[in-house]
Short mmCIF file of the N, C-alpha and C atoms (twelve columns), coordinates in Angstrom:
data_MODEL
# 
_entry.id   MODEL 
# 
loop_
_atom_site.group_PDB 
_atom_site.id 
_atom_site.type_symbol 
_atom_site.label_atom_id 
_atom_site.label_alt_id 
_atom_site.label_comp_id 
_atom_site.label_asym_id 
_atom_site.label_seq_id 
_atom_site.Cartn_x 
_atom_site.Cartn_y 
_atom_site.Cartn_z 
_atom_site.pdbx_PDB_model_num 
ATOM 1   N N  . MET A 1   0.059   0.035  -17.545 1 
ATOM 2   C CA . MET A 1   -0.496  -0.255 -16.230 1 
ATOM 3   C C  . MET A 1   -1.776  0.564  -16.038 1 
ATOM 4   N N  . GLU A 2   -2.852  -0.112 -15.665 1 
ATOM 5   C CA . GLU A 2   -4.124  0.582  -15.475 1 
ATOM 6   C C  . GLU A 2   -4.146  1.258  -14.115 1 
ATOM 7   N N  . SER A 3   -4.699  2.481  -14.090 1 
ATOM 8   C CA . SER A 3   -4.886  3.129  -12.799 1 
ATOM 9   C C  . SER A 3   -6.185  2.614  -12.204 1 
ATOM 10  N N  . MET A 4   -6.144  2.341  -10.916 1 
ATOM 11  C CA . MET A 4   -7.334  1.811  -10.257 1 
ATOM 12  C C  . MET A 4   -8.272  2.964  -9.927  1 
ATOM 13  N N  . GLN A 5   -9.503  2.830  -10.352 1 
ATOM 14  C CA . GLN A 5   -10.512 3.830  -10.058 1 
ATOM 15  C C  . GLN A 5   -11.096 3.532  -8.681  1 
ATOM 16  N N  . PRO A 6   -11.298 4.576  -7.898  1 
ATOM 17  C CA . PRO A 6   -11.910 4.334  -6.587  1 
ATOM 18  C C  . PRO A 6   -13.334 3.813  -6.763  1 
ATOM 19  N N  . GLU A 7   -13.731 2.958  -5.856  1 
ATOM 20  C CA . GLU A 7   -15.073 2.407  -5.925  1 
ATOM 21  C C  . GLU A 7   -16.064 3.392  -5.322  1 
ATOM 22  N N  . LEU A 8   -17.115 3.627  -6.055  1 
ATOM 23  C CA . LEU A 8   -18.203 4.476  -5.591  1 
ATOM 24  C C  . LEU A 8   -19.477 3.644  -5.611  1 
ATOM 25  N N  . ILE A 9   -20.352 3.905  -4.657  1 
ATOM 26  C CA . ILE A 9   -21.660 3.257  -4.668  1 
ATOM 27  C C  . ILE A 9   -22.716 4.340  -4.511  1 
ATOM 28  N N  . LYS A 10  -23.729 4.244  -5.350  1 
ATOM 29  C CA . LYS A 10  -24.824 5.211  -5.302  1 
ATOM 30  C C  . LYS A 10  -25.516 5.094  -3.951  1 
ATOM 31  N N  . ILE A 11  -25.835 6.244  -3.341  1 
ATOM 32  C CA . ILE A 11  -26.401 6.187  -1.987  1 
ATOM 33  C C  . ILE A 11  -27.719 5.414  -1.945  1 
ATOM 34  N N  . THR A 12  -28.492 5.462  -3.023  1 
ATOM 35  C CA . THR A 12  -29.754 4.703  -3.012  1 
ATOM 36  C C  . THR A 12  -29.473 3.203  -2.932  1 
ATOM 37  N N  . GLU A 13  -28.461 2.723  -3.642  1 
ATOM 38  C CA . GLU A 13  -28.094 1.305  -3.580  1 
ATOM 39  C C  . GLU A 13  -27.531 0.954  -2.205  1 
ATOM 40  N N  . TYR A 14  -26.687 1.838  -1.689  1 
ATOM 41  C CA . TYR A 14  -26.094 1.627  -0.362  1 
ATOM 42  C C  . TYR A 14  -27.200 1.506  0.683   1 
ATOM 43  N N  . CYS A 15  -28.167 2.382  0.609   1 
ATOM 44  C CA . CYS A 15  -29.265 2.389  1.579   1 
ATOM 45  C C  . CYS A 15  -30.123 1.143  1.471   1 
ATOM 46  N N  . ILE A 16  -30.325 0.654  0.256   1 
ATOM 47  C CA . ILE A 16  -31.074 -0.599 0.084   1 
ATOM 48  C C  . ILE A 16  -30.301 -1.742 0.729   1 
ATOM 49  N N  . ASN A 17  -28.977 -1.790 0.488   1 
ATOM 50  C CA . ASN A 17  -28.142 -2.862 1.053   1 
ATOM 51  C C  . ASN A 17  -28.164 -2.856 2.571   1 
ATOM 52  N N  . TYR A 18  -28.191 -1.673 3.185   1 
ATOM 53  C CA . TYR A 18  -28.145 -1.565 4.643   1 
ATOM 54  C C  . TYR A 18  -29.518 -1.327 5.268   1 
ATOM 55  N N  . ASN A 19  -30.545 -1.274 4.435   1 
ATOM 56  C CA . ASN A 19  -31.913 -1.069 4.909   1 
ATOM 57  C C  . ASN A 19  -32.027 0.194  5.765   1 
ATOM 58  N N  . ILE A 20  -31.506 1.298  5.212   1 
ATOM 59  C CA . ILE A 20  -31.577 2.591  5.896   1 
ATOM 60  C C  . ILE A 20  -32.169 3.627  4.952   1 
ATOM 61  N N  . GLU A 21  -32.534 4.766  5.513   1 
ATOM 62  C CA . GLU A 21  -33.116 5.848  4.736   1 
ATOM 63  C C  . GLU A 21  -32.023 6.692  4.075   1 
ATOM 64  N N  . PRO A 22  -32.176 7.033  2.779   1 
ATOM 65  C CA . PRO A 22  -31.207 7.915  2.119   1 
ATOM 66  C C  . PRO A 22  -31.065 9.261  2.831   1 
ATOM 67  N N  . GLU A 23  -32.128 9.721  3.484   1 
ATOM 68  C CA . GLU A 23  -32.078 10.992 4.200   1 
ATOM 69  C C  . GLU A 23  -31.007 10.980 5.290   1 
ATOM 70  N N  . PHE A 24  -30.764 9.807  5.883   1 
ATOM 71  C CA . PHE A 24  -29.731 9.703  6.904   1 
ATOM 72  C C  . PHE A 24  -28.360 10.011 6.304   1 
ATOM 73  N N  . ILE A 25  -28.072 9.434  5.149   1 
ATOM 74  C CA . ILE A 25  -26.784 9.668  4.480   1 
ATOM 75  C C  . ILE A 25  -26.670 11.138 4.070   1 
ATOM 76  N N  . ILE A 26  -27.753 11.704 3.561   1 
ATOM 77  C CA . ILE A 26  -27.758 13.124 3.176   1 
ATOM 78  C C  . ILE A 26  -27.517 13.993 4.407   1 
ATOM 79  N N  . SER A 27  -28.116 13.634 5.539   1 
ATOM 80  C CA . SER A 27  -27.907 14.399 6.782   1 
ATOM 81  C C  . SER A 27  -26.449 14.353 7.223   1 
ATOM 82  N N  . LEU A 28  -25.807 13.195 7.056   1 
ATOM 83  C CA . LEU A 28  -24.382 13.093 7.383   1 
ATOM 84  C C  . LEU A 28  -23.563 14.038 6.510   1 
ATOM 85  N N  . GLU A 29  -23.920 14.095 5.230   1 
ATOM 86  C CA . GLU A 29  -23.211 14.997 4.315   1 
ATOM 87  C C  . GLU A 29  -23.473 16.454 4.679   1 
ATOM 88  N N  . GLU A 30  -24.723 16.798 4.909   1 
ATOM 89  C CA . GLU A 30  -25.080 18.186 5.219   1 
ATOM 90  C C  . GLU A 30  -24.416 18.667 6.507   1 
ATOM 91  N N  . SER A 31  -24.149 17.733 7.425   1 
ATOM 92  C CA . SER A 31  -23.493 18.088 8.687   1 
ATOM 93  C C  . SER A 31  -21.973 18.111 8.557   1 
ATOM 94  N N  . GLY A 32  -21.462 17.766 7.374   1 
ATOM 95  C CA . GLY A 32  -20.018 17.760 7.153   1 
ATOM 96  C C  . GLY A 32  -19.320 16.535 7.716   1 
ATOM 97  N N  . ILE A 33  -20.080 15.522 8.058   1 
ATOM 98  C CA . ILE A 33  -19.515 14.315 8.648   1 
ATOM 99  C C  . ILE A 33  -18.892 13.429 7.569   1 
ATOM 100 N N  . ILE A 34  -19.536 13.359 6.410   1 
ATOM 101 C CA . ILE A 34  -18.991 12.615 5.271   1 
ATOM 102 C C  . ILE A 34  -19.044 13.503 4.037   1 
ATOM 103 N N  . LEU A 35  -18.312 13.090 3.014   1 
ATOM 104 C CA . LEU A 35  -18.346 13.770 1.719   1 
ATOM 105 C C  . LEU A 35  -18.923 12.808 0.695   1 
ATOM 106 N N  . LEU A 36  -19.851 13.296 -0.075  1 
ATOM 107 C CA . LEU A 36  -20.425 12.497 -1.152  1 
ATOM 108 C C  . LEU A 36  -19.934 13.048 -2.482  1 
ATOM 109 N N  . THR A 37  -19.901 12.172 -3.486  1 
ATOM 110 C CA . THR A 37  -19.498 12.563 -4.825  1 
ATOM 111 C C  . THR A 37  -20.749 12.685 -5.684  1 
ATOM 112 N N  . LEU A 38  -20.885 13.808 -6.380  1 
ATOM 113 C CA . LEU A 38  -22.036 14.044 -7.249  1 
ATOM 114 C C  . LEU A 38  -21.646 13.735 -8.689  1 
ATOM 115 N N  . ILE A 39  -22.369 12.796 -9.302  1 
ATOM 116 C CA . ILE A 39  -22.156 12.446 -10.710 1 
ATOM 117 C C  . ILE A 39  -23.525 12.378 -11.376 1 
ATOM 118 N N  . ASP A 40  -23.728 13.238 -12.361 1 
ATOM 119 C CA . ASP A 40  -25.000 13.256 -13.107 1 
ATOM 120 C C  . ASP A 40  -26.216 13.284 -12.189 1 
ATOM 121 N N  . ASN A 41  -26.215 14.180 -11.233 1 
ATOM 122 C CA . ASN A 41  -27.316 14.378 -10.284 1 
ATOM 123 C C  . ASN A 41  -27.549 13.217 -9.327  1 
ATOM 124 N N  . ASP A 42  -26.646 12.259 -9.286  1 
ATOM 125 C CA . ASP A 42  -26.719 11.162 -8.318  1 
ATOM 126 C C  . ASP A 42  -25.568 11.310 -7.334  1 
ATOM 127 N N  . LYS A 43  -25.833 11.016 -6.074  1 
ATOM 128 C CA . LYS A 43  -24.794 11.112 -5.051  1 
ATOM 129 C C  . LYS A 43  -24.252 9.710  -4.750  1 
ATOM 130 N N  . PHE A 44  -22.918 9.677  -4.566  1 
ATOM 131 C CA . PHE A 44  -22.218 8.420  -4.348  1 
ATOM 132 C C  . PHE A 44  -21.347 8.518  -3.102  1 
ATOM 133 N N  . ILE A 45  -21.186 7.361  -2.434  1 
ATOM 134 C CA . ILE A 45  -20.282 7.245  -1.295  1 
ATOM 135 C C  . ILE A 45  -18.997 6.613  -1.815  1 
ATOM 136 N N  . HIS A 46  -17.861 7.178  -1.428  1 
ATOM 137 C CA . HIS A 46  -16.556 6.651  -1.812  1 
ATOM 138 C C  . HIS A 46  -16.199 5.487  -0.896  1 
ATOM 139 N N  . GLU A 47  -15.534 4.488  -1.443  1 
ATOM 140 C CA . GLU A 47  -15.175 3.290  -0.671  1 
ATOM 141 C C  . GLU A 47  -14.372 3.605  0.583   1 
ATOM 142 N N  . ASP A 48  -13.594 4.682  0.569   1 
ATOM 143 C CA . ASP A 48  -12.798 5.054  1.742   1 
ATOM 144 C C  . ASP A 48  -13.679 5.394  2.947   1 
ATOM 145 N N  . GLN A 49  -14.937 5.702  2.697   1 
ATOM 146 C CA . GLN A 49  -15.838 6.102  3.786   1 
ATOM 147 C C  . GLN A 49  -16.784 4.986  4.229   1 
ATOM 148 N N  . PHE A 50  -16.720 3.824  3.579   1 
ATOM 149 C CA . PHE A 50  -17.649 2.746  3.911   1 
ATOM 150 C C  . PHE A 50  -17.592 2.373  5.390   1 
ATOM 151 N N  . GLY A 51  -16.395 2.207  5.935   1 
ATOM 152 C CA . GLY A 51  -16.261 1.832  7.350   1 
ATOM 153 C C  . GLY A 51  -16.830 2.879  8.278   1 
ATOM 154 N N  . GLU A 52  -16.520 4.147  7.965   1 
ATOM 155 C CA . GLU A 52  -17.052 5.245  8.782   1 
ATOM 156 C C  . GLU A 52  -18.576 5.260  8.753   1 
ATOM 157 N N  . VAL A 53  -19.134 5.156  7.562   1 
ATOM 158 C CA . VAL A 53  -20.592 5.220  7.418   1 
ATOM 159 C C  . VAL A 53  -21.246 4.052  8.155   1 
ATOM 160 N N  . GLU A 54  -20.626 2.878  8.110   1 
ATOM 161 C CA . GLU A 54  -21.172 1.738  8.846   1 
ATOM 162 C C  . GLU A 54  -21.196 2.019  10.344  1 
ATOM 163 N N  . ARG A 55  -20.137 2.665  10.874  1 
ATOM 164 C CA . ARG A 55  -20.125 3.042  12.296  1 
ATOM 165 C C  . ARG A 55  -21.256 4.014  12.597  1 
ATOM 166 N N  . TYR A 56  -21.465 4.987  11.708  1 
ATOM 167 C CA . TYR A 56  -22.520 5.980  11.923  1 
ATOM 168 C C  . TYR A 56  -23.899 5.334  11.860  1 
ATOM 169 N N  . ILE A 57  -24.061 4.359  10.978  1 
ATOM 170 C CA . ILE A 57  -25.328 3.625  10.900  1 
ATOM 171 C C  . ILE A 57  -25.577 2.920  12.236  1 
ATOM 172 N N  . HIS A 58  -24.557 2.272  12.761  1 
ATOM 173 C CA . HIS A 58  -24.685 1.580  14.050  1 
ATOM 174 C C  . HIS A 58  -25.053 2.568  15.153  1 
ATOM 175 N N  . LEU A 59  -24.338 3.686  15.215  1 
ATOM 176 C CA . LEU A 59  -24.618 4.684  16.251  1 
ATOM 177 C C  . LEU A 59  -26.054 5.191  16.156  1 
ATOM 178 N N  . HIS A 60  -26.507 5.452  14.930  1 
ATOM 179 C CA . HIS A 60  -27.827 6.050  14.745  1 
ATOM 180 C C  . HIS A 60  -28.960 5.031  14.911  1 
ATOM 181 N N  . TYR A 61  -28.871 3.925  14.192  1 
ATOM 182 C CA . TYR A 61  -29.991 2.983  14.162  1 
ATOM 183 C C  . TYR A 61  -30.005 2.014  15.346  1 
ATOM 184 N N  . ASP A 62  -28.830 1.621  15.832  1 
ATOM 185 C CA . ASP A 62  -28.785 0.669  16.947  1 
ATOM 186 C C  . ASP A 62  -28.764 1.368  18.301  1 
ATOM 187 N N  . LEU A 63  -28.046 2.491  18.371  1 
ATOM 188 C CA . LEU A 63  -27.912 3.187  19.651  1 
ATOM 189 C C  . LEU A 63  -28.771 4.447  19.748  1 
ATOM 190 N N  . HIS A 64  -29.474 4.770  18.667  1 
ATOM 191 C CA . HIS A 64  -30.407 5.906  18.624  1 
ATOM 192 C C  . HIS A 64  -29.731 7.245  18.911  1 
ATOM 193 N N  . ILE A 65  -28.535 7.427  18.353  1 
ATOM 194 C CA . ILE A 65  -27.803 8.678  18.511  1 
ATOM 195 C C  . ILE A 65  -28.085 9.551  17.298  1 
ATOM 196 N N  . ASN A 66  -28.450 10.810 17.553  1 
ATOM 197 C CA . ASN A 66  -28.791 11.706 16.447  1 
ATOM 198 C C  . ASN A 66  -27.531 12.215 15.736  1 
ATOM 199 N N  . ILE A 67  -27.735 12.944 14.655  1 
ATOM 200 C CA . ILE A 67  -26.624 13.431 13.829  1 
ATOM 201 C C  . ILE A 67  -25.664 14.296 14.654  1 
ATOM 202 N N  . GLU A 68  -26.199 15.156 15.504  1 
ATOM 203 C CA . GLU A 68  -25.348 16.017 16.331  1 
ATOM 204 C C  . GLU A 68  -24.498 15.174 17.279  1 
ATOM 205 N N  . GLY A 69  -25.084 14.136 17.836  1 
ATOM 206 C CA . GLY A 69  -24.345 13.237 18.718  1 
ATOM 207 C C  . GLY A 69  -23.254 12.489 17.968  1 
ATOM 208 N N  . ILE A 70  -23.577 12.040 16.759  1 
ATOM 209 C CA . ILE A 70  -22.578 11.363 15.920  1 
ATOM 210 C C  . ILE A 70  -21.414 12.296 15.644  1 
ATOM 211 N N  . ASP A 71  -21.715 13.549 15.330  1 
ATOM 212 C CA . ASP A 71  -20.657 14.524 15.049  1 
ATOM 213 C C  . ASP A 71  -19.797 14.752 16.294  1 
ATOM 214 N N  . ALA A 72  -20.413 14.841 17.457  1 
ATOM 215 C CA . ALA A 72  -19.663 15.031 18.704  1 
ATOM 216 C C  . ALA A 72  -18.785 13.813 18.995  1 
ATOM 217 N N  . ILE A 73  -19.321 12.623 18.813  1 
ATOM 218 C CA . ILE A 73  -18.550 11.400 19.030  1 
ATOM 219 C C  . ILE A 73  -17.379 11.335 18.065  1 
ATOM 220 N N  . ARG A 74  -17.629 11.664 16.799  1 
ATOM 221 C CA . ARG A 74  -16.579 11.663 15.778  1 
ATOM 222 C C  . ARG A 74  -15.457 12.621 16.173  1 
ATOM 223 N N  . HIS A 75  -15.845 13.815 16.624  1 
ATOM 224 C CA . HIS A 75  -14.861 14.811 17.029  1 
ATOM 225 C C  . HIS A 75  -14.038 14.311 18.231  1 
ATOM 226 N N  . LEU A 76  -14.712 13.747 19.227  1 
ATOM 227 C CA . LEU A 76  -14.015 13.255 20.416  1 
ATOM 228 C C  . LEU A 76  -13.074 12.094 20.088  1 
ATOM 229 N N  . LEU A 77  -13.511 11.179 19.221  1 
ATOM 230 C CA . LEU A 77  -12.654 10.057 18.844  1 
ATOM 231 C C  . LEU A 77  -11.429 10.526 18.064  1 
ATOM 232 N N  . THR A 78  -11.610 11.535 17.228  1 
ATOM 233 C CA . THR A 78  -10.475 12.116 16.505  1 
ATOM 234 C C  . THR A 78  -9.499  12.726 17.489  1 
ATOM 235 N N  . ARG A 79  -10.023 13.432 18.483  1 
ATOM 236 C CA . ARG A 79  -9.176  14.069 19.496  1 
ATOM 237 C C  . ARG A 79  -8.428  13.020 20.320  1 
ATOM 238 N N  . VAL A 80  -9.111  11.950 20.719  1 
ATOM 239 C CA . VAL A 80  -8.469  10.864 21.473  1 
ATOM 240 C C  . VAL A 80  -7.353  10.247 20.632  1 
ATOM 241 N N  . ASN A 81  -7.608  10.015 19.356  1 
ATOM 242 C CA . ASN A 81  -6.608  9.449  18.457  1 
ATOM 243 C C  . ASN A 81  -5.393  10.373 18.341  1 
ATOM 244 N N  . ASP A 82  -5.651  11.675 18.191  1 
ATOM 245 C CA . ASP A 82  -4.554  12.651 18.115  1 
ATOM 246 C C  . ASP A 82  -3.730  12.643 19.401  1 
ATOM 247 N N  . LEU A 83  -4.405  12.590 20.539  1 
ATOM 248 C CA . LEU A 83  -3.699  12.567 21.824  1 
ATOM 249 C C  . LEU A 83  -2.883  11.281 21.983  1 
ATOM 250 N N  . GLN A 84  -3.415  10.164 21.509  1 
ATOM 251 C CA . GLN A 84  -2.678  8.900  21.589  1 
ATOM 252 C C  . GLN A 84  -1.409  8.968  20.747  1 
ATOM 253 N N  . HIS A 85  -1.495  9.573  19.569  1 
ATOM 254 C CA . HIS A 85  -0.303  9.750  18.731  1 
ATOM 255 C C  . HIS A 85  0.720   10.645 19.432  1 
ATOM 256 N N  . GLU A 86  0.246   11.683 20.101  1 
ATOM 257 C CA . GLU A 86  1.146   12.579 20.829  1 
ATOM 258 C C  . GLU A 86  1.819   11.839 21.990  1 
ATOM 259 N N  . ILE A 87  1.074   11.012 22.706  1 
ATOM 260 C CA . ILE A 87  1.647   10.211 23.795  1 
ATOM 261 C C  . ILE A 87  2.723   9.278  23.245  1 
ATOM 262 N N  . ASP A 88  2.432   8.617  22.134  1 
ATOM 263 C CA . ASP A 88  3.411   7.712  21.524  1 
ATOM 264 C C  . ASP A 88  4.670   8.462  21.115  1 
ATOM 265 N N  . ARG A 89  4.493   9.639  20.541  1 
ATOM 266 C CA . ARG A 89  5.631   10.454 20.119  1 
ATOM 267 C C  . ARG A 89  6.477   10.853 21.327  1 
ATOM 268 N N  . LEU A 90  5.817   11.271 22.394  1 
ATOM 269 C CA . LEU A 90  6.540   11.679 23.604  1 
ATOM 270 C C  . LEU A 90  7.244   10.493 24.266  1 
ATOM 271 N N  . LYS A 91  6.612   9.318  24.264  1 
ATOM 272 C CA . LYS A 91  7.251   8.117  24.803  1 
ATOM 273 C C  . LYS A 91  8.518   7.789  24.017  1 
ATOM 274 N N  . ASN A 92  8.436   7.916  22.696  1 
ATOM 275 C CA . ASN A 92  9.607   7.655  21.859  1 
ATOM 276 C C  . ASN A 92  10.729  8.636  22.162  1 
ATOM 277 N N  . ARG A 93  10.385  9.909  22.329  1 
ATOM 278 C CA . ARG A 93  11.403  10.911 22.669  1 
ATOM 279 C C  . ARG A 93  12.013  10.616 24.036  1 
ATOM 280 N N  . LEU A 94  11.168  10.263 24.997  1 
ATOM 281 C CA . LEU A 94  11.658  9.935  26.342  1 
ATOM 282 C C  . LEU A 94  12.574  8.722  26.291  1 
ATOM 283 N N  . HIS A 95  12.178  7.718  25.526  1 
ATOM 284 C CA . HIS A 95  12.991  6.517  25.380  1 
ATOM 285 C C  . HIS A 95  14.360  6.838  24.786  1 
ATOM 286 N N  . LEU A 96  14.411  7.735  23.805  1 
ATOM 287 C CA . LEU A 96  15.674  8.137  23.206  1 
ATOM 288 C C  . LEU A 96  16.572  8.824  24.235  1 
ATOM 289 N N  . HIS A 97  15.991  9.675  25.074  1 
ATOM 290 C CA . HIS A 97  16.748  10.400 26.084  1 
ATOM 291 C C  . HIS A 97  17.246  9.463  27.197  1 
ATOM 292 N N  . GLU A 98  16.438  8.461  27.542  1 
ATOM 293 C CA . GLU A 98  16.827  7.506  28.584  1 
ATOM 294 C C  . GLU A 98  17.999  6.649  28.144  1 
ATOM 295 N N  . ASN A 99  18.061  6.364  26.840  1 
ATOM 296 C CA . ASN A 99  19.121  5.504  26.324  1 
ATOM 297 C C  . ASN A 99  20.345  6.273  25.847  1 
ATOM 298 N N  . ALA A 100 20.313  7.599  25.970  1 
ATOM 299 C CA . ALA A 100 21.449  8.416  25.487  1 
ATOM 300 C C  . ALA A 100 22.588  8.421  26.483  1 
# 
């Protein structure tokens, strides 16, 4: 059985496909927003991050939000998601107690 290799795309190719500047992707990495893979002096985006990077492209190029704003939005959305999971967990516990 073959192990599936994760898909990587070179940032220069990714940027050509999305018509964006490579510096934007590098700025996301430098800010700790995404992780890039370095292979033979070329940087690659992992397929697991494609959706995230597309959201960041939209925020930056369509809504004119800078890297710091993207990082703040990312942090807030993570926090909202964590709180939603906590609410769901508490609802489940409450439901168990109501039916006991």
